[in-house]
């Protein structure tokens, strides 16, 4: 995101507004795998696990929002680049020649190097957005699983008291 034209400015503004947790994204370690047998964990370990995955969910949510913002900006930049390319193509066309059809003009504009570069950037963000969305969904499921385990233990403890 910081490599895109507006990405660094957007992240700086989000940080200034308190909407981006700089430390959560700086030098992040590889994503930990979810433990397969949380029922064998102690209460303290479950609490730590819930805290860790809640933090991860927040980090991923912030990242997903930043990526979605960059996707929106790139869509606007692509439309602008396509319009500029169409204008250049029309201006370069000889007055006595037959004007290009809208389809041909659009195809020629899409072959413009700036348009191609922006579309390639956009495709990477779309791919990244899908991956982050899936990670966010998985993390939400992990949190739900931990919550169910906590609720189950709570019911067990209450049953022993009565």
Short mmCIF file of N, CA, C and O in Angstrom, two decimals, residues 4-114:
data_model
loop_
_atom_site.label_atom_id
_atom_site.label_comp_id
_atom_site.label_asym_id
_atom_site.label_seq_id
_atom_site.Cartn_x
_atom_site.Cartn_y
_atom_site.Cartn_z
N UNK A 4 2.04 2.57 -3.44
CA UNK A 4 1.16 3.25 -4.39
C UNK A 4 1.24 4.75 -4.17
O UNK A 4 1.67 5.23 -3.12
N UNK A 5 0.81 5.48 -5.17
CA UNK A 5 0.93 6.94 -5.16
C UNK A 5 0.25 7.57 -3.95
O UNK A 5 0.79 8.45 -3.31
N UNK A 6 -0.94 7.13 -3.62
CA UNK A 6 -1.69 7.72 -2.52
C UNK A 6 -1.64 6.89 -1.25
O UNK A 6 -2.14 7.31 -0.22
N UNK A 7 -1.05 5.70 -1.33
CA UNK A 7 -1.06 4.78 -0.19
C UNK A 7 -0.38 5.33 1.05
O UNK A 7 -0.94 5.26 2.15
N UNK A 8 0.80 5.89 0.90
CA UNK A 8 1.53 6.42 2.06
C UNK A 8 0.77 7.56 2.70
O UNK A 8 0.66 7.65 3.93
N UNK A 9 0.21 8.44 1.87
CA UNK A 9 -0.55 9.58 2.40
C UNK A 9 -1.81 9.10 3.12
O UNK A 9 -2.16 9.62 4.18
N UNK A 10 -2.46 8.09 2.56
CA UNK A 10 -3.68 7.56 3.18
C UNK A 10 -3.36 6.92 4.52
O UNK A 10 -4.09 7.12 5.50
N UNK A 11 -2.27 6.16 4.60
CA UNK A 11 -1.89 5.52 5.86
C UNK A 11 -1.47 6.56 6.90
O UNK A 11 -1.78 6.41 8.09
N UNK A 12 -0.78 7.60 6.46
CA UNK A 12 -0.37 8.65 7.38
C UNK A 12 -1.60 9.36 7.95
O UNK A 12 -1.67 9.64 9.15
N UNK A 13 -2.57 9.65 7.09
CA UNK A 13 -3.79 10.32 7.55
C UNK A 13 -4.57 9.40 8.49
O UNK A 13 -5.05 9.83 9.54
N UNK A 14 -4.70 8.12 8.13
CA UNK A 14 -5.41 7.18 8.99
C UNK A 14 -4.72 7.07 10.35
O UNK A 14 -5.39 7.01 11.39
N UNK A 15 -3.38 7.09 10.37
CA UNK A 15 -2.64 7.03 11.63
C UNK A 15 -2.90 8.27 12.45
O UNK A 15 -3.13 8.18 13.67
N UNK A 16 -2.88 9.42 11.80
CA UNK A 16 -3.12 10.69 12.49
C UNK A 16 -4.52 10.73 13.10
O UNK A 16 -4.72 11.29 14.17
N UNK A 17 -5.49 10.12 12.42
CA UNK A 17 -6.87 10.09 12.91
C UNK A 17 -7.11 8.96 13.91
O UNK A 17 -8.22 8.79 14.41
N UNK A 18 -6.07 8.16 14.16
CA UNK A 18 -6.20 7.05 15.11
C UNK A 18 -6.90 5.84 14.52
O UNK A 18 -7.45 5.03 15.25
N UNK A 19 -6.90 5.72 13.19
CA UNK A 19 -7.60 4.63 12.52
C UNK A 19 -6.66 3.54 12.01
O UNK A 19 -7.11 2.59 11.39
N UNK A 20 -5.37 3.71 12.22
CA UNK A 20 -4.38 2.74 11.74
C UNK A 20 -3.40 2.49 12.86
O UNK A 20 -2.76 3.41 13.36
N UNK A 21 -3.28 1.25 13.29
CA UNK A 21 -2.38 0.88 14.38
C UNK A 21 -1.00 0.57 13.79
O UNK A 21 -0.73 -0.55 13.37
N UNK A 22 -0.16 1.58 13.76
CA UNK A 22 1.15 1.46 13.10
C UNK A 22 1.93 0.25 13.61
O UNK A 22 2.44 -0.54 12.82
N UNK A 23 1.99 0.09 14.91
CA UNK A 23 2.79 -1.00 15.49
C UNK A 23 2.25 -2.38 15.13
O UNK A 23 3.00 -3.34 15.04
N UNK A 24 0.95 -2.48 14.92
CA UNK A 24 0.36 -3.79 14.58
C UNK A 24 0.78 -4.25 13.19
O UNK A 24 0.76 -5.45 12.90
N UNK A 25 1.17 -3.31 12.35
CA UNK A 25 1.51 -3.65 10.96
C UNK A 25 3.01 -3.61 10.68
O UNK A 25 3.45 -4.04 9.63
N UNK A 26 3.78 -3.10 11.60
CA UNK A 26 5.22 -2.95 11.40
C UNK A 26 5.93 -4.26 11.73
O UNK A 26 5.81 -4.78 12.83
N UNK A 27 6.64 -4.80 10.77
CA UNK A 27 7.45 -6.01 10.99
C UNK A 27 6.64 -7.17 11.51
O UNK A 27 7.10 -7.89 12.38
N UNK A 28 5.44 -7.34 10.99
CA UNK A 28 4.57 -8.40 11.49
C UNK A 28 5.16 -9.77 11.18
O UNK A 28 5.61 -10.03 10.07
N UNK A 29 5.14 -10.63 12.18
CA UNK A 29 5.65 -11.99 12.03
C UNK A 29 4.69 -12.81 11.19
O UNK A 29 3.52 -12.45 11.03
N UNK A 30 5.14 -13.95 10.70
CA UNK A 30 4.22 -14.82 9.94
C UNK A 30 2.99 -15.17 10.78
O UNK A 30 3.08 -15.30 12.00
N UNK A 31 1.88 -15.32 10.12
CA UNK A 31 0.62 -15.63 10.79
C UNK A 31 0.72 -16.98 11.49
O UNK A 31 1.09 -17.99 10.88
N UNK A 32 0.37 -17.00 12.76
CA UNK A 32 0.41 -18.23 13.53
C UNK A 32 -0.74 -19.14 13.12
O UNK A 32 -1.79 -18.67 12.69
N UNK A 33 -0.52 -20.43 13.24
CA UNK A 33 -1.60 -21.36 12.94
C UNK A 33 -2.50 -21.45 14.17
O UNK A 33 -2.08 -21.22 15.30
N UNK A 34 -3.75 -21.79 13.92
CA UNK A 34 -4.72 -21.92 14.99
C UNK A 34 -4.54 -23.29 15.65
O UNK A 34 -4.45 -24.30 14.95
N UNK A 35 -4.50 -23.33 16.98
CA UNK A 35 -4.31 -24.62 17.64
C UNK A 35 -5.50 -25.55 17.41
O UNK A 35 -6.64 -25.12 17.42
N UNK A 36 -5.21 -26.82 17.20
CA UNK A 36 -6.26 -27.76 16.85
C UNK A 36 -7.01 -28.30 18.06
O UNK A 36 -8.13 -28.78 17.92
N UNK A 37 -6.44 -28.20 19.23
CA UNK A 37 -7.09 -28.77 20.41
C UNK A 37 -7.17 -27.75 21.54
O UNK A 37 -6.51 -27.89 22.57
N UNK A 38 -8.01 -26.76 21.37
CA UNK A 38 -8.10 -25.72 22.40
C UNK A 38 -8.77 -26.24 23.68
O UNK A 38 -8.60 -25.65 24.73
N UNK A 39 -9.48 -27.32 23.58
CA UNK A 39 -10.13 -27.88 24.78
C UNK A 39 -9.11 -28.36 25.81
O UNK A 39 -9.44 -28.50 26.99
N UNK A 40 -7.89 -28.60 25.38
CA UNK A 40 -6.84 -29.06 26.29
C UNK A 40 -6.04 -27.91 26.91
O UNK A 40 -5.16 -28.13 27.73
N UNK A 41 -6.37 -26.68 26.50
CA UNK A 41 -5.64 -25.52 27.01
C UNK A 41 -6.17 -25.11 28.38
O UNK A 41 -7.33 -25.36 28.71
N UNK A 42 -5.28 -24.46 29.14
CA UNK A 42 -5.71 -23.94 30.45
C UNK A 42 -6.54 -22.68 30.23
O UNK A 42 -6.56 -22.12 29.13
N UNK A 43 -7.19 -22.23 31.30
CA UNK A 43 -8.00 -21.02 31.22
C UNK A 43 -7.14 -19.82 30.81
O UNK A 43 -7.55 -19.00 29.98
N UNK A 44 -5.96 -19.75 31.37
CA UNK A 44 -5.04 -18.66 31.06
C UNK A 44 -4.60 -18.71 29.59
O UNK A 44 -4.52 -17.68 28.92
N UNK A 45 -4.33 -19.90 29.11
CA UNK A 45 -3.93 -20.06 27.70
C UNK A 45 -5.09 -19.68 26.76
O UNK A 45 -4.86 -19.04 25.73
N UNK A 46 -6.31 -20.04 27.13
CA UNK A 46 -7.48 -19.67 26.32
C UNK A 46 -7.63 -18.15 26.29
O UNK A 46 -7.91 -17.57 25.24
N UNK A 47 -7.43 -17.52 27.44
CA UNK A 47 -7.54 -16.06 27.52
C UNK A 47 -6.49 -15.39 26.62
O UNK A 47 -6.78 -14.45 25.89
N UNK A 48 -5.26 -15.90 26.69
CA UNK A 48 -4.18 -15.37 25.85
C UNK A 48 -4.47 -15.59 24.36
O UNK A 48 -4.23 -14.71 23.54
N UNK A 49 -5.00 -16.76 24.05
CA UNK A 49 -5.33 -17.09 22.67
C UNK A 49 -6.41 -16.15 22.14
O UNK A 49 -6.30 -15.63 21.02
N UNK A 50 -7.43 -15.91 22.95
CA UNK A 50 -8.52 -15.01 22.54
C UNK A 50 -7.99 -13.59 22.31
O UNK A 50 -8.34 -12.94 21.33
N UNK A 51 -7.12 -13.16 23.19
CA UNK A 51 -6.53 -11.83 23.06
C UNK A 51 -5.69 -11.72 21.79
O UNK A 51 -5.79 -10.73 21.05
N UNK A 52 -4.89 -12.73 21.52
CA UNK A 52 -4.02 -12.73 20.34
C UNK A 52 -4.85 -12.69 19.05
O UNK A 52 -4.57 -11.92 18.14
N UNK A 53 -5.90 -13.52 18.96
CA UNK A 53 -6.71 -13.56 17.75
C UNK A 53 -7.61 -12.34 17.61
O UNK A 53 -7.93 -11.92 16.50
N UNK A 54 -7.99 -11.72 18.73
CA UNK A 54 -8.75 -10.47 18.66
C UNK A 54 -7.87 -9.36 18.08
O UNK A 54 -8.31 -8.58 17.23
N UNK A 55 -6.64 -9.32 18.53
CA UNK A 55 -5.68 -8.35 18.00
C UNK A 55 -5.44 -8.58 16.51
O UNK A 55 -5.40 -7.63 15.71
N UNK A 56 -5.31 -9.84 16.13
CA UNK A 56 -5.09 -10.19 14.72
C UNK A 56 -6.30 -9.78 13.88
O UNK A 56 -6.16 -9.28 12.77
N UNK A 57 -7.49 -9.98 14.42
CA UNK A 57 -8.71 -9.60 13.69
C UNK A 57 -8.73 -8.09 13.45
O UNK A 57 -9.06 -7.63 12.35
N UNK A 58 -8.34 -7.32 14.46
CA UNK A 58 -8.28 -5.86 14.30
C UNK A 58 -7.26 -5.45 13.25
O UNK A 58 -7.53 -4.57 12.42
N UNK A 59 -6.11 -6.07 13.28
CA UNK A 59 -5.05 -5.75 12.31
C UNK A 59 -5.52 -6.06 10.89
O UNK A 59 -5.37 -5.26 9.97
N UNK A 60 -6.15 -7.22 10.71
CA UNK A 60 -6.61 -7.62 9.39
C UNK A 60 -7.74 -6.71 8.91
O UNK A 60 -7.80 -6.35 7.73
N UNK A 61 -8.61 -6.31 9.82
CA UNK A 61 -9.71 -5.41 9.46
C UNK A 61 -9.16 -4.07 8.98
O UNK A 61 -9.62 -3.52 7.98
N UNK A 62 -8.17 -3.54 9.68
CA UNK A 62 -7.54 -2.29 9.25
C UNK A 62 -6.92 -2.45 7.86
O UNK A 62 -7.06 -1.59 6.99
N UNK A 63 -6.21 -3.55 7.68
CA UNK A 63 -5.55 -3.81 6.40
C UNK A 63 -6.56 -3.94 5.28
O UNK A 63 -6.38 -3.40 4.19
N UNK A 64 -7.65 -4.64 5.55
CA UNK A 64 -8.71 -4.83 4.54
C UNK A 64 -9.29 -3.47 4.13
O UNK A 64 -9.52 -3.23 2.94
N UNK A 65 -9.50 -2.61 5.10
CA UNK A 65 -10.02 -1.27 4.80
C UNK A 65 -9.05 -0.44 3.96
O UNK A 65 -9.45 0.24 3.02
N UNK A 66 -7.78 -0.52 4.30
CA UNK A 66 -6.77 0.23 3.54
C UNK A 66 -6.68 -0.29 2.10
O UNK A 66 -6.57 0.51 1.16
N UNK A 67 -6.76 -1.58 1.93
CA UNK A 67 -6.71 -2.16 0.58
C UNK A 67 -7.94 -1.76 -0.22
O UNK A 67 -7.84 -1.40 -1.40
N UNK A 68 -9.11 -1.80 0.41
CA UNK A 68 -10.35 -1.39 -0.28
C UNK A 68 -10.27 0.07 -0.72
O UNK A 68 -10.70 0.42 -1.83
N UNK A 69 -9.69 0.91 0.12
CA UNK A 69 -9.51 2.32 -0.25
C UNK A 69 -8.59 2.48 -1.45
O UNK A 69 -8.86 3.26 -2.36
N UNK A 70 -7.51 1.72 -1.46
CA UNK A 70 -6.57 1.79 -2.58
C UNK A 70 -7.21 1.25 -3.86
O UNK A 70 -6.95 1.77 -4.95
N UNK A 71 -8.04 0.22 -3.74
CA UNK A 71 -8.76 -0.30 -4.91
C UNK A 71 -9.66 0.79 -5.50
O UNK A 71 -9.71 0.95 -6.73
N UNK A 72 -10.36 1.51 -4.64
CA UNK A 72 -11.26 2.58 -5.10
C UNK A 72 -10.48 3.68 -5.81
O UNK A 72 -10.90 4.16 -6.88
N UNK A 73 -9.34 4.05 -5.25
CA UNK A 73 -8.50 5.07 -5.87
C UNK A 73 -8.00 4.60 -7.24
O UNK A 73 -8.01 5.35 -8.22
N UNK A 74 -7.55 3.35 -7.31
CA UNK A 74 -7.06 2.82 -8.58
C UNK A 74 -8.15 2.77 -9.64
O UNK A 74 -7.88 3.02 -10.82
N UNK A 75 -9.37 2.46 -9.27
CA UNK A 75 -10.48 2.46 -10.23
C UNK A 75 -10.65 3.85 -10.84
O UNK A 75 -10.83 3.98 -12.05
N UNK A 76 -10.57 4.86 -10.01
CA UNK A 76 -10.67 6.24 -10.49
C UNK A 76 -9.49 6.58 -11.39
O UNK A 76 -9.66 7.19 -12.46
N UNK A 77 -8.29 6.17 -10.98
CA UNK A 77 -7.09 6.44 -11.78
C UNK A 77 -7.15 5.72 -13.12
O UNK A 77 -6.70 6.27 -14.14
N UNK A 78 -7.68 4.52 -13.14
CA UNK A 78 -7.80 3.77 -14.40
C UNK A 78 -8.77 4.48 -15.34
O UNK A 78 -8.46 4.66 -16.53
N UNK A 79 -9.91 4.90 -14.82
CA UNK A 79 -10.88 5.63 -15.66
C UNK A 79 -10.26 6.91 -16.21
O UNK A 79 -10.46 7.25 -17.37
N UNK A 80 -9.52 7.62 -15.39
CA UNK A 80 -8.87 8.85 -15.81
C UNK A 80 -7.82 8.57 -16.88
O UNK A 80 -7.74 9.28 -17.90
N UNK A 81 -7.01 7.53 -16.68
CA UNK A 81 -5.97 7.17 -17.66
C UNK A 81 -6.60 6.74 -18.98
O UNK A 81 -6.08 7.07 -20.06
N UNK A 82 -7.70 6.01 -18.91
CA UNK A 82 -8.40 5.59 -20.12
C UNK A 82 -8.94 6.80 -20.88
O UNK A 82 -8.84 6.87 -22.11
N UNK A 83 -9.51 7.76 -20.16
CA UNK A 83 -10.04 8.97 -20.79
C UNK A 83 -8.92 9.77 -21.46
O UNK A 83 -9.08 10.26 -22.59
N UNK A 84 -7.78 9.89 -20.78
CA UNK A 84 -6.63 10.60 -21.35
C UNK A 84 -6.13 9.88 -22.61
O UNK A 84 -5.78 10.52 -23.60
N UNK A 85 -6.07 8.56 -22.53
CA UNK A 85 -5.60 7.78 -23.68
C UNK A 85 -6.56 7.95 -24.86
O UNK A 85 -6.12 8.12 -26.01
N UNK A 86 -7.87 7.90 -24.61
CA UNK A 86 -8.84 8.10 -25.69
C UNK A 86 -8.68 9.49 -26.31
O UNK A 86 -8.74 9.65 -27.54
N UNK A 87 -8.45 10.48 -25.47
CA UNK A 87 -8.26 11.84 -25.95
C UNK A 87 -7.00 11.94 -26.83
O UNK A 87 -7.03 12.58 -27.89
N UNK A 88 -5.91 11.32 -26.40
CA UNK A 88 -4.67 11.33 -27.19
C UNK A 88 -4.88 10.62 -28.53
O UNK A 88 -4.39 11.08 -29.57
N UNK A 89 -5.62 9.53 -28.51
CA UNK A 89 -5.86 8.76 -29.73
C UNK A 89 -6.69 9.60 -30.71
O UNK A 89 -6.39 9.65 -31.90
N UNK A 90 -7.71 10.25 -30.18
CA UNK A 90 -8.55 11.10 -31.04
C UNK A 90 -7.73 12.26 -31.62
O UNK A 90 -7.86 12.60 -32.79
N UNK A 91 -6.88 12.86 -30.78
CA UNK A 91 -6.07 14.00 -31.23
C UNK A 91 -5.04 13.58 -32.28
O UNK A 91 -4.72 14.36 -33.19
N UNK A 92 -4.55 12.35 -32.19
CA UNK A 92 -3.54 11.86 -33.13
C UNK A 92 -4.15 11.39 -34.45
O UNK A 92 -3.44 11.22 -35.44
N UNK A 93 -5.45 11.22 -34.47
CA UNK A 93 -6.11 10.73 -35.67
C UNK A 93 -6.17 11.84 -36.73
O UNK A 93 -6.48 12.99 -36.42
N UNK A 94 -5.86 11.49 -37.96
CA UNK A 94 -5.89 12.46 -39.05
C UNK A 94 -7.33 12.92 -39.30
O UNK A 94 -8.26 12.12 -39.25
N UNK A 95 -7.51 14.22 -39.60
CA UNK A 95 -8.86 14.76 -39.79
C UNK A 95 -9.64 14.09 -40.93
O UNK A 95 -10.85 13.94 -40.86
N UNK A 96 -8.93 13.66 -41.97
CA UNK A 96 -9.61 13.06 -43.12
C UNK A 96 -9.94 11.58 -42.94
O UNK A 96 -10.68 11.00 -43.73
N UNK A 97 -9.40 10.96 -41.87
CA UNK A 97 -9.67 9.53 -41.67
C UNK A 97 -10.99 9.34 -40.91
O UNK A 97 -11.46 10.23 -40.21
N UNK A 98 -11.54 8.16 -41.09
CA UNK A 98 -12.80 7.83 -40.44
C UNK A 98 -12.55 7.69 -38.93
O UNK A 98 -11.61 7.00 -38.52
N UNK A 99 -13.39 8.29 -38.08
CA UNK A 99 -13.19 8.17 -36.62
C UNK A 99 -13.31 6.71 -36.16
O UNK A 99 -14.07 5.94 -36.73
N UNK A 100 -12.55 6.40 -35.14
CA UNK A 100 -12.62 5.06 -34.55
C UNK A 100 -13.99 4.85 -33.91
O UNK A 100 -14.57 5.78 -33.35
N UNK A 101 -14.47 3.63 -33.97
CA UNK A 101 -15.72 3.32 -33.25
C UNK A 101 -15.42 3.36 -31.75
O UNK A 101 -14.26 3.30 -31.33
N UNK A 102 -16.46 3.43 -30.95
CA UNK A 102 -16.28 3.48 -29.49
C UNK A 102 -15.55 2.23 -28.99
O UNK A 102 -14.69 2.31 -28.09
N UNK A 103 -15.86 1.09 -29.57
CA UNK A 103 -15.23 -0.17 -29.16
C UNK A 103 -13.74 -0.16 -29.49
O UNK A 103 -12.91 -0.52 -28.66
N UNK A 104 -13.41 0.26 -30.69
CA UNK A 104 -12.00 0.31 -31.10
C UNK A 104 -11.25 1.33 -30.26
O UNK A 104 -10.13 1.07 -29.79
N UNK A 105 -11.87 2.48 -30.02
CA UNK A 105 -11.25 3.52 -29.21
C UNK A 105 -10.99 3.01 -27.79
O UNK A 105 -9.90 3.23 -27.23
N UNK A 106 -11.95 2.29 -27.22
CA UNK A 106 -11.79 1.74 -25.87
C UNK A 106 -10.68 0.69 -25.85
O UNK A 106 -9.86 0.65 -24.91
N UNK A 107 -10.64 -0.15 -26.89
CA UNK A 107 -9.58 -1.17 -26.98
C UNK A 107 -8.20 -0.53 -27.08
O UNK A 107 -7.26 -0.97 -26.41
N UNK A 108 -8.07 0.50 -27.90
CA UNK A 108 -6.79 1.19 -28.06
C UNK A 108 -6.38 1.87 -26.75
O UNK A 108 -5.21 1.86 -26.38
N UNK A 109 -7.35 2.45 -26.06
CA UNK A 109 -7.06 3.12 -24.79
C UNK A 109 -6.58 2.10 -23.75
O UNK A 109 -5.67 2.38 -22.97
N UNK A 110 -7.18 0.91 -23.76
CA UNK A 110 -6.78 -0.12 -22.80
C UNK A 110 -5.39 -0.66 -23.08
O UNK A 110 -4.79 -1.31 -22.22
N UNK A 111 -4.86 -0.41 -24.28
CA UNK A 111 -3.50 -0.84 -24.62
C UNK A 111 -2.46 0.20 -24.22
O UNK A 111 -1.26 -0.05 -24.34
N UNK A 112 -2.90 1.36 -23.73
CA UNK A 112 -1.99 2.41 -23.29
C UNK A 112 -1.16 1.89 -22.11
O UNK A 112 -1.67 1.22 -21.21
N UNK A 113 0.13 2.19 -22.10
CA UNK A 113 1.03 1.65 -21.08
C UNK A 113 0.64 2.07 -19.67
O UNK A 113 0.73 1.28 -18.72
N UNK A 114 0.19 3.32 -19.50
CA UNK A 114 -0.22 3.77 -18.17
C UNK A 114 -1.48 3.02 -17.70
O UNK A 114 -1.57 2.62 -16.55
#
